[in-house]
PDB file of C-alpha atoms in Angstrom:
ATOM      1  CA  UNK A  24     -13.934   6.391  19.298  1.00 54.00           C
ATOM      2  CA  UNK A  25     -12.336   8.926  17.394  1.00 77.00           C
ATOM      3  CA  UNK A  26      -9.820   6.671  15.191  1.00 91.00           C
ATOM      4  CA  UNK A  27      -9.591   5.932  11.628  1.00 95.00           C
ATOM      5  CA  UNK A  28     -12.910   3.374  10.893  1.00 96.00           C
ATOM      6  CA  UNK A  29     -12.931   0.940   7.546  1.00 97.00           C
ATOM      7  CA  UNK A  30     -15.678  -0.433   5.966  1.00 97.00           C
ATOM      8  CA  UNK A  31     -15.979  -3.718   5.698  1.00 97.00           C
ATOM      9  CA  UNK A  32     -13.411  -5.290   8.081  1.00 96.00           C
ATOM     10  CA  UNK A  33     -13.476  -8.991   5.814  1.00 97.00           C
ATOM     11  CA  UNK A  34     -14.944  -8.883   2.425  1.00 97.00           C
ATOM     12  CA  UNK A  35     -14.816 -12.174   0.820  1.00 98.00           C
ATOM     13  CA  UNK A  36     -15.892 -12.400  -3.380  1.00 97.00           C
ATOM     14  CA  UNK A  37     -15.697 -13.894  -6.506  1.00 97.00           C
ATOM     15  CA  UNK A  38     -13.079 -13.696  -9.412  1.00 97.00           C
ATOM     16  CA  UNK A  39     -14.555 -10.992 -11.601  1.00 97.00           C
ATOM     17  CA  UNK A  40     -16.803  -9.196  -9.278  1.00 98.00           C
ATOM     18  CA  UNK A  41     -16.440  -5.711  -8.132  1.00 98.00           C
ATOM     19  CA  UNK A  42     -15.884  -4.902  -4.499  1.00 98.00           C
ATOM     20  CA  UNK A  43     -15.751  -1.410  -2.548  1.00 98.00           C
ATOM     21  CA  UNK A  44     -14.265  -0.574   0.484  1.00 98.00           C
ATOM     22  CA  UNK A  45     -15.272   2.672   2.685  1.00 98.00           C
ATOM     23  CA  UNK A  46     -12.492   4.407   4.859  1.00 98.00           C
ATOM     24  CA  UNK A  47     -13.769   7.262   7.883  1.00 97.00           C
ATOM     25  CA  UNK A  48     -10.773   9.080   8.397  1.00 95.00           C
ATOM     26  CA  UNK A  49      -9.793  11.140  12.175  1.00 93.00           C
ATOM     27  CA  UNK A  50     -11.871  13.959  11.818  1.00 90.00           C
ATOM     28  CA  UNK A  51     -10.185  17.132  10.863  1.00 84.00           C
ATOM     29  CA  UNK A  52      -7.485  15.209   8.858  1.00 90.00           C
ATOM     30  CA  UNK A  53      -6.869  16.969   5.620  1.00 91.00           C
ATOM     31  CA  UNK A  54      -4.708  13.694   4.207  1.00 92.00           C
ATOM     32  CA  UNK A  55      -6.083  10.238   3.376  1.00 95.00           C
ATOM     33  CA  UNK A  56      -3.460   7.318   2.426  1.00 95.00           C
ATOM     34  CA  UNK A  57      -4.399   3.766   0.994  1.00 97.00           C
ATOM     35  CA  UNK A  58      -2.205   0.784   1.344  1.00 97.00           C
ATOM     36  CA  UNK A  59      -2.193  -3.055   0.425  1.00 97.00           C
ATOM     37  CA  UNK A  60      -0.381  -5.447   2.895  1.00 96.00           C
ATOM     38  CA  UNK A  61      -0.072  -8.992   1.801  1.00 95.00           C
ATOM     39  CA  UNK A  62       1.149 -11.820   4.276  1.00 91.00           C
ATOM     40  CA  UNK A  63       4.453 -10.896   5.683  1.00 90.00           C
ATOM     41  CA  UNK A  64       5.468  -7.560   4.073  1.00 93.00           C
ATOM     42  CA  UNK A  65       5.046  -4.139   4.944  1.00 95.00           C
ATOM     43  CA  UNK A  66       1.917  -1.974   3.833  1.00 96.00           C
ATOM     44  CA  UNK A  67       2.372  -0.864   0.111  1.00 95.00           C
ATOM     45  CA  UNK A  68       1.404   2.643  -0.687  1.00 94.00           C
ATOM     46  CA  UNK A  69      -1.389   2.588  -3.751  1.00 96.00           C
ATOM     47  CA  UNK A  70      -2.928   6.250  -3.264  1.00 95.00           C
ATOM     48  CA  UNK A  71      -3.046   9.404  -1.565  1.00 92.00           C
ATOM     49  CA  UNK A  72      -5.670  12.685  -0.849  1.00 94.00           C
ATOM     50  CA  UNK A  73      -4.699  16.144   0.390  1.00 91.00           C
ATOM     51  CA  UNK A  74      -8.373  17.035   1.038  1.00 91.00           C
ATOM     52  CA  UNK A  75     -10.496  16.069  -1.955  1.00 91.00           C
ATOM     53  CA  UNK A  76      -7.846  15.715  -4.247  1.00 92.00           C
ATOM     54  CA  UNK A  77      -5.765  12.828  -5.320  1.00 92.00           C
ATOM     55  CA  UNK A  78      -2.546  13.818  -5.497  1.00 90.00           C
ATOM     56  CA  UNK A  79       0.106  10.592  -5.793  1.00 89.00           C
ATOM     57  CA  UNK A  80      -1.315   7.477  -7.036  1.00 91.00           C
ATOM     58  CA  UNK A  81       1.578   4.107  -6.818  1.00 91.00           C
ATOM     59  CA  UNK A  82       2.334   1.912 -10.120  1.00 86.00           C
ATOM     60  CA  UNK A  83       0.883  -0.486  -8.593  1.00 79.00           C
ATOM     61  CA  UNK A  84      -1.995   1.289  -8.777  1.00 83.00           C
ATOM     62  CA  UNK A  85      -3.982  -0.278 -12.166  1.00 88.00           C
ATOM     63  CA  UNK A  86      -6.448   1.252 -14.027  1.00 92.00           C
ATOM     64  CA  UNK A  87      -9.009  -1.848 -12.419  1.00 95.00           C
ATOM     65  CA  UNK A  88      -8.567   0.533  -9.258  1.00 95.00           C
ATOM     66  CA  UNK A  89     -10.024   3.241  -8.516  1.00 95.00           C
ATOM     67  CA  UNK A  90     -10.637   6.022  -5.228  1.00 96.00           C
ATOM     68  CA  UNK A  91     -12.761   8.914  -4.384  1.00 95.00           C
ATOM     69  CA  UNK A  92     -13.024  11.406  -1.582  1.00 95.00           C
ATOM     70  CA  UNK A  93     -15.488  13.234  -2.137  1.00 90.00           C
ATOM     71  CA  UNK A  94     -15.817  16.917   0.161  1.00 85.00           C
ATOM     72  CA  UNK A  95     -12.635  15.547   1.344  1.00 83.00           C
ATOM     73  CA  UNK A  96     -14.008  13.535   3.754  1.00 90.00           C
ATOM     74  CA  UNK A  97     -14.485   9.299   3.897  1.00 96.00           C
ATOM     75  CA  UNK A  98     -12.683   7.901   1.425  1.00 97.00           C
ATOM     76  CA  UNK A  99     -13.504   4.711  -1.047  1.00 97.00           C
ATOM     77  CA  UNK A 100     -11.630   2.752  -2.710  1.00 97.00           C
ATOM     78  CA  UNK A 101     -13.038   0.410  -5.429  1.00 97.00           C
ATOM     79  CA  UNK A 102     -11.665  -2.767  -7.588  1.00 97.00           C
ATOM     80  CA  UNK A 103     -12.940  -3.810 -10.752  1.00 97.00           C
ATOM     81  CA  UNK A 104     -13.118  -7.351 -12.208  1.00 97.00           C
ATOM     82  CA  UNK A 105     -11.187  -8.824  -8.857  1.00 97.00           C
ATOM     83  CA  UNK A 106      -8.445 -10.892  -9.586  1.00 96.00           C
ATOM     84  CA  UNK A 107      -7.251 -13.702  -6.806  1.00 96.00           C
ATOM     85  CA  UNK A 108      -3.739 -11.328  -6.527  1.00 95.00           C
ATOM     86  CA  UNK A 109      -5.719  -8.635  -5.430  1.00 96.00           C
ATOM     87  CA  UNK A 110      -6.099 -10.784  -2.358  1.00 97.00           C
ATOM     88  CA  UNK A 111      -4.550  -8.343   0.774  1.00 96.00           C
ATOM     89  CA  UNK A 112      -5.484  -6.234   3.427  1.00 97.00           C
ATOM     90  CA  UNK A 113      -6.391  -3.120   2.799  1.00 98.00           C
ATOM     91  CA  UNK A 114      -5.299  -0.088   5.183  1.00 98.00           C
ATOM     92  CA  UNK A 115      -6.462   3.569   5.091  1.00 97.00           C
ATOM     93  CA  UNK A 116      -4.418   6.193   6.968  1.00 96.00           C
ATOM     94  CA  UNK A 117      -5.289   9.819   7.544  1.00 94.00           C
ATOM     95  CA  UNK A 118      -2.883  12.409   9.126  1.00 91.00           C
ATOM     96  CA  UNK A 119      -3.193  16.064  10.318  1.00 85.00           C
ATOM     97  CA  UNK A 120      -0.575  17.693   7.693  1.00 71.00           C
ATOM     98  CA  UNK A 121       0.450  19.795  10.417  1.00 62.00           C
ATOM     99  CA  UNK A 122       4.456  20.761   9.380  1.00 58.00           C
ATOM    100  CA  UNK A 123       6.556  17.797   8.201  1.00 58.00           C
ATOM    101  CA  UNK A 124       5.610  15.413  10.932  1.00 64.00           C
ATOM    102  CA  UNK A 125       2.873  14.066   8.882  1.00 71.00           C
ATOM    103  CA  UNK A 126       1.969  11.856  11.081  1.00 82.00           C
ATOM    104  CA  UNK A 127      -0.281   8.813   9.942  1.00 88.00           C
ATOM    105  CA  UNK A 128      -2.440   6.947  11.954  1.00 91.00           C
ATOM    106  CA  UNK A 129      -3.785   3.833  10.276  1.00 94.00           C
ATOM    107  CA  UNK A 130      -7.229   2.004  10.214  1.00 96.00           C
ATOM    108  CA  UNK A 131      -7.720  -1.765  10.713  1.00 95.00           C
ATOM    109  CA  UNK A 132      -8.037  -2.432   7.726  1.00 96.00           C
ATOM    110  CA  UNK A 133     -10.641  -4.541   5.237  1.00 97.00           C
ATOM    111  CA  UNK A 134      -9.016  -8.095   4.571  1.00 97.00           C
ATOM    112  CA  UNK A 135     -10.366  -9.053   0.989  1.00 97.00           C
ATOM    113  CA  UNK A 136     -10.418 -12.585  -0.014  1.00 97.00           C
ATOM    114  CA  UNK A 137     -10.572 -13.383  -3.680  1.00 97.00           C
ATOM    115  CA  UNK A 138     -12.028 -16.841  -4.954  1.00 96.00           C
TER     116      UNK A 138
ATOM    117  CA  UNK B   1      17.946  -5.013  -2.990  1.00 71.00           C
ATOM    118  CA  UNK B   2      14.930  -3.132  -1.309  1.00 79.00           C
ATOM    119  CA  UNK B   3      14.814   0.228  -0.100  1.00 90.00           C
ATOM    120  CA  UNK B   4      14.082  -0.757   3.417  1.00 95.00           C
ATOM    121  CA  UNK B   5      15.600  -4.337   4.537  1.00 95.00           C
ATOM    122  CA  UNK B   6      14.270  -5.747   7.735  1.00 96.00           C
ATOM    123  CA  UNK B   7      14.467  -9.175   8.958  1.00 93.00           C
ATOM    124  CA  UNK B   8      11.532 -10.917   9.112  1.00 92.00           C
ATOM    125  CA  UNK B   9      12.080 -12.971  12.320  1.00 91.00           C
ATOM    126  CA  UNK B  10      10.572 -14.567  13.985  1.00 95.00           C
ATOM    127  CA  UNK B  11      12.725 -13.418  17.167  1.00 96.00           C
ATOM    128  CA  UNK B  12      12.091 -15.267  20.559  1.00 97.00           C
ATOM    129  CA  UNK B  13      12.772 -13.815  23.462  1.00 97.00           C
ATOM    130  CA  UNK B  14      12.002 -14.683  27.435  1.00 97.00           C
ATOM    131  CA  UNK B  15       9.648 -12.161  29.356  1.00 97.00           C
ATOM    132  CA  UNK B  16      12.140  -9.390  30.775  1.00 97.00           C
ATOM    133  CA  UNK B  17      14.721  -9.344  28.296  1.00 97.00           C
ATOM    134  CA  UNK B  18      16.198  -6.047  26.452  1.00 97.00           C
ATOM    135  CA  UNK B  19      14.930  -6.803  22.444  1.00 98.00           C
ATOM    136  CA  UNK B  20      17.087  -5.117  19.736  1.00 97.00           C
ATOM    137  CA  UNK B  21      15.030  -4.769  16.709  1.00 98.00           C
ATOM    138  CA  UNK B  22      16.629  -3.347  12.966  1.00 97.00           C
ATOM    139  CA  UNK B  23      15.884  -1.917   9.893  1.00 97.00           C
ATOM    140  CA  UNK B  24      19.143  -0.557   6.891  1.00 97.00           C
ATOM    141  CA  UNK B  25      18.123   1.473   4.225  1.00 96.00           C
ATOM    142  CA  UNK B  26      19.550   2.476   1.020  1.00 95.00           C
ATOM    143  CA  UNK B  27      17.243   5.703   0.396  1.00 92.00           C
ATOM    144  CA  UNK B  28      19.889   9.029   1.504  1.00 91.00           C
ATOM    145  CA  UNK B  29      16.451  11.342   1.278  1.00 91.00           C
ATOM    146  CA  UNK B  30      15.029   9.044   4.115  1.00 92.00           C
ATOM    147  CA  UNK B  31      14.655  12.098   6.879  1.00 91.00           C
ATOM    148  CA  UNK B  32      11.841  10.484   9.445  1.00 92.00           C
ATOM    149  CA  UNK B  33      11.952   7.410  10.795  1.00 94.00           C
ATOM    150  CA  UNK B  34       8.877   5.515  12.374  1.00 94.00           C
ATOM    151  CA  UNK B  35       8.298   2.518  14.311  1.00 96.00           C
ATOM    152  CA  UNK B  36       4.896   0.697  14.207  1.00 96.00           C
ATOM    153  CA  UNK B  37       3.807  -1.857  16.010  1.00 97.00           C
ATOM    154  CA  UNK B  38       0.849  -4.318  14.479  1.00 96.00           C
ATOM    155  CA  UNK B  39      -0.813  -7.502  16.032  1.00 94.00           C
ATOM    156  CA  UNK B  40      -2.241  -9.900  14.292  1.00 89.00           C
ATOM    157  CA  UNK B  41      -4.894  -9.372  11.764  1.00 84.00           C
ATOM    158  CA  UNK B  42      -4.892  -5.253  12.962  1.00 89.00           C
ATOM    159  CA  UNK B  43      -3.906  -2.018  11.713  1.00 92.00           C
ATOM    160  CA  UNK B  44      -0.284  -0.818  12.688  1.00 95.00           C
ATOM    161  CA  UNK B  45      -0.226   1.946  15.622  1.00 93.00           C
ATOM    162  CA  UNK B  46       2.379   4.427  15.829  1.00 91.00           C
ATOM    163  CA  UNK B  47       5.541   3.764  18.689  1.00 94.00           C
ATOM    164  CA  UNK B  48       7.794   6.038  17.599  1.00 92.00           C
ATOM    165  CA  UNK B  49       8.704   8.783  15.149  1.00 90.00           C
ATOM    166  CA  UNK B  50      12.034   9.866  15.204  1.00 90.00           C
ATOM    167  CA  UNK B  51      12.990  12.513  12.740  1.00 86.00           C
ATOM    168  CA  UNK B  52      17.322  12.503  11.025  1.00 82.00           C
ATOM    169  CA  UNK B  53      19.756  11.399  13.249  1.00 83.00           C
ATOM    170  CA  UNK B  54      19.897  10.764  17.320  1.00 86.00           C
ATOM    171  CA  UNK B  55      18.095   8.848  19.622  1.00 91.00           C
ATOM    172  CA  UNK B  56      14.430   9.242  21.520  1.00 93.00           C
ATOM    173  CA  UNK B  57      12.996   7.432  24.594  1.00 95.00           C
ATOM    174  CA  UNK B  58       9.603   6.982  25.471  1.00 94.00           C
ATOM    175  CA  UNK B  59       9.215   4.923  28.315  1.00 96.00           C
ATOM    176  CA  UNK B  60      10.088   1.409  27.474  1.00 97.00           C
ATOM    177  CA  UNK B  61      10.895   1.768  23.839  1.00 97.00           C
ATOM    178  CA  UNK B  62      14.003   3.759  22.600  1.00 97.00           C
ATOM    179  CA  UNK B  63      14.673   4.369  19.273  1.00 96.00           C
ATOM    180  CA  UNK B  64      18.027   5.190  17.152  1.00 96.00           C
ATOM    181  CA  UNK B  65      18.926   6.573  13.899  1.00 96.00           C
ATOM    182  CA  UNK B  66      22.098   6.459  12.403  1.00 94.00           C
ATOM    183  CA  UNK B  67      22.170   8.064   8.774  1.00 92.00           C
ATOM    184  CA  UNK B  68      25.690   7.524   8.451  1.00 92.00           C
ATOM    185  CA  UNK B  69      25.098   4.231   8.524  1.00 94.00           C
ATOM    186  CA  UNK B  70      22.077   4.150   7.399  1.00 94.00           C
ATOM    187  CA  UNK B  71      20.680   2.181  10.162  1.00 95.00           C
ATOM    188  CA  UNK B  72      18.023   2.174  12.660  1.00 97.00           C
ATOM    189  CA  UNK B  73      16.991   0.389  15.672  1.00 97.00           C
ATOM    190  CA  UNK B  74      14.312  -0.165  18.284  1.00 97.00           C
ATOM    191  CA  UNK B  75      15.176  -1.143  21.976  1.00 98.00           C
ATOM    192  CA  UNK B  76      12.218  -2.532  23.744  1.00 98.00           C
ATOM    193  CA  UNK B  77      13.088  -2.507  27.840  1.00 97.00           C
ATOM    194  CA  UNK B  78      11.814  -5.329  30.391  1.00 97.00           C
ATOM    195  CA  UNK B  79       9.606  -6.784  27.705  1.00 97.00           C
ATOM    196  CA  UNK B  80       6.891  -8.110  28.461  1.00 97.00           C
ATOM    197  CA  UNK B  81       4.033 -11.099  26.729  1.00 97.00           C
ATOM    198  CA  UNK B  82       1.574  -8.568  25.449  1.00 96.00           C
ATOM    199  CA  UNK B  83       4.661  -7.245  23.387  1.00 97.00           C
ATOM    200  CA  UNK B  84       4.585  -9.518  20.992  1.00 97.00           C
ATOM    201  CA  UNK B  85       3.681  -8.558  17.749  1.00 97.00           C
ATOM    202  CA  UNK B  86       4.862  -7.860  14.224  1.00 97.00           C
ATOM    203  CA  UNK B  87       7.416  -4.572  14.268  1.00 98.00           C
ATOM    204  CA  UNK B  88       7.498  -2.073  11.212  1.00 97.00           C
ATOM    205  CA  UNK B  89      10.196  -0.148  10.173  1.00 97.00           C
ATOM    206  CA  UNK B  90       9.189   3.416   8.081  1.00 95.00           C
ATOM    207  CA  UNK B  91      10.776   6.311   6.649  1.00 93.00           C
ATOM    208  CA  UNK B  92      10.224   8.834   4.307  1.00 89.00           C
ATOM    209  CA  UNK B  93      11.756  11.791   2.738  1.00 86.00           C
ATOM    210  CA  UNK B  94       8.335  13.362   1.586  1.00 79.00           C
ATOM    211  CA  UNK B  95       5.087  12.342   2.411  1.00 78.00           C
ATOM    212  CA  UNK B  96       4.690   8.520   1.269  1.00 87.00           C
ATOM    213  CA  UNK B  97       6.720   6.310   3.693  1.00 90.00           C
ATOM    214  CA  UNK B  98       8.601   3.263   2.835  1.00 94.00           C
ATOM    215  CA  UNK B  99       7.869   0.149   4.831  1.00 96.00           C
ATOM    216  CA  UNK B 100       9.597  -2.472   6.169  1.00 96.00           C
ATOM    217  CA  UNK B 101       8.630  -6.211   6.035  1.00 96.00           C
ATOM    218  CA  UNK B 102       7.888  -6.250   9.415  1.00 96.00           C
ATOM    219  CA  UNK B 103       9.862  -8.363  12.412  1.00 97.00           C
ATOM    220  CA  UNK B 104       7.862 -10.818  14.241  1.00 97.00           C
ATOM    221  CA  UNK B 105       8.748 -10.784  17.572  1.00 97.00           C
ATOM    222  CA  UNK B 106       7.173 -13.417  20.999  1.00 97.00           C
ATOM    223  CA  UNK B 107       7.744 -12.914  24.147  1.00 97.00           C
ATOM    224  CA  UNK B 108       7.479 -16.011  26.217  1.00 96.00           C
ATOM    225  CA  UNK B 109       6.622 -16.063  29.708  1.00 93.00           C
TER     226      UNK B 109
END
């Protein structure tokens, strides 16, 4: 299977504990995209990578969040000292960056339950 | 008022039927327009991608965009059970799309 793989798919922890989440994007995909979905809205954007680097990062990005790519390849995204609103599902994307079409193709994402 | 306004459903249809589903905007840079569809407790997958204004068919699914308006749509043809799922409006002027909240749509045999 070639698609976008996350890592785990259901991570469930403790208020105050730190959690990481691992994203494989499609392979030759120069751009990386993380999102939070909660129950009934669309995915949020939180962060982006054009190869290694992390070029947009969302408000709603806080400083208890963090993400990595190093070599520009998988992709993780970390949360400090989880609080029970961090509670979503968390979706990685990775597109080709050929022209504008930019298409993304999306993960299925790591549902994180906070206690 | 949100960038992207989409109802959430849920809308309930009988197998065969022609479903209309809608997302207005208020964003002018909006230049690409996707469709996703998601099931339950899965990543969304890519339907369409339509980019400024016009309309595109693949097979069962057409899609519109109206930037006049500001107003798109997906047409799902003879739909059918395994159809149902949550629908996704996107667009984006640059790289970071803008998401709907998603329709919920069933399909009853």
């Amino acid at each position: 299977d070639t698609g976008v793989s996350q890592d785990p798919r259901h991570k469930i922890t403790k208020r105050g504990q730190n959690v990481t989440f691992r994203c494989d994007p499609i392979s030759e995909h120069n751009r990386l995209y993380w999102y939070r979905q909660t129950l009934g809205q669309g995915p949020e954007f939180l962060t982006y990578f054009q190869n290694e680097a992390q070029l947009e990062k969302s408000r709603l990005l806080s400083d208890r969040f963090s993400a990595e790519r190093p070599k520009g390849s998988f992709s993780t995204l970390e949360i400090q000292r989880t609080e029970q609103g961090d509670s979503a599902m968390y979706l990685c994307a990775s597109s080709p960056s050929s022209g504008y079409t930019d298409t993304q193709y999306f993960g299925p994402g790591t549902r994180l339950t906070v206690l | 008022q949100k960038e992207v306004e989409q109802d959430p459903g849920p809308l309930s249809v009988p197998e065969g039927a022609i479903v209309s589903l809608n997302c207005t905007y208020s964003n002018s840079a909006f230049q690409y327009f996707m469709w996703y569809r998601q099931y339950s407790r899965k990543g969304p997958e890519l339907l369409m991608y339509t980019y400024s204004s016009g309309n595109k068919e693949d097979g069962r699914f057409t899609a519109q965009v109206d930037k006049s308006s500001k107003y798109i749509s997906l047409f799902i043809r003879d739909s059918q059970p395994s159809d149902s799922a949550t629908y996704l409006c996107a667009m984006r002027g640059s790289y970071i799309p803008t998401f709907g909240r998603g329709t919920s749509l069933i399909v009853h045999p």
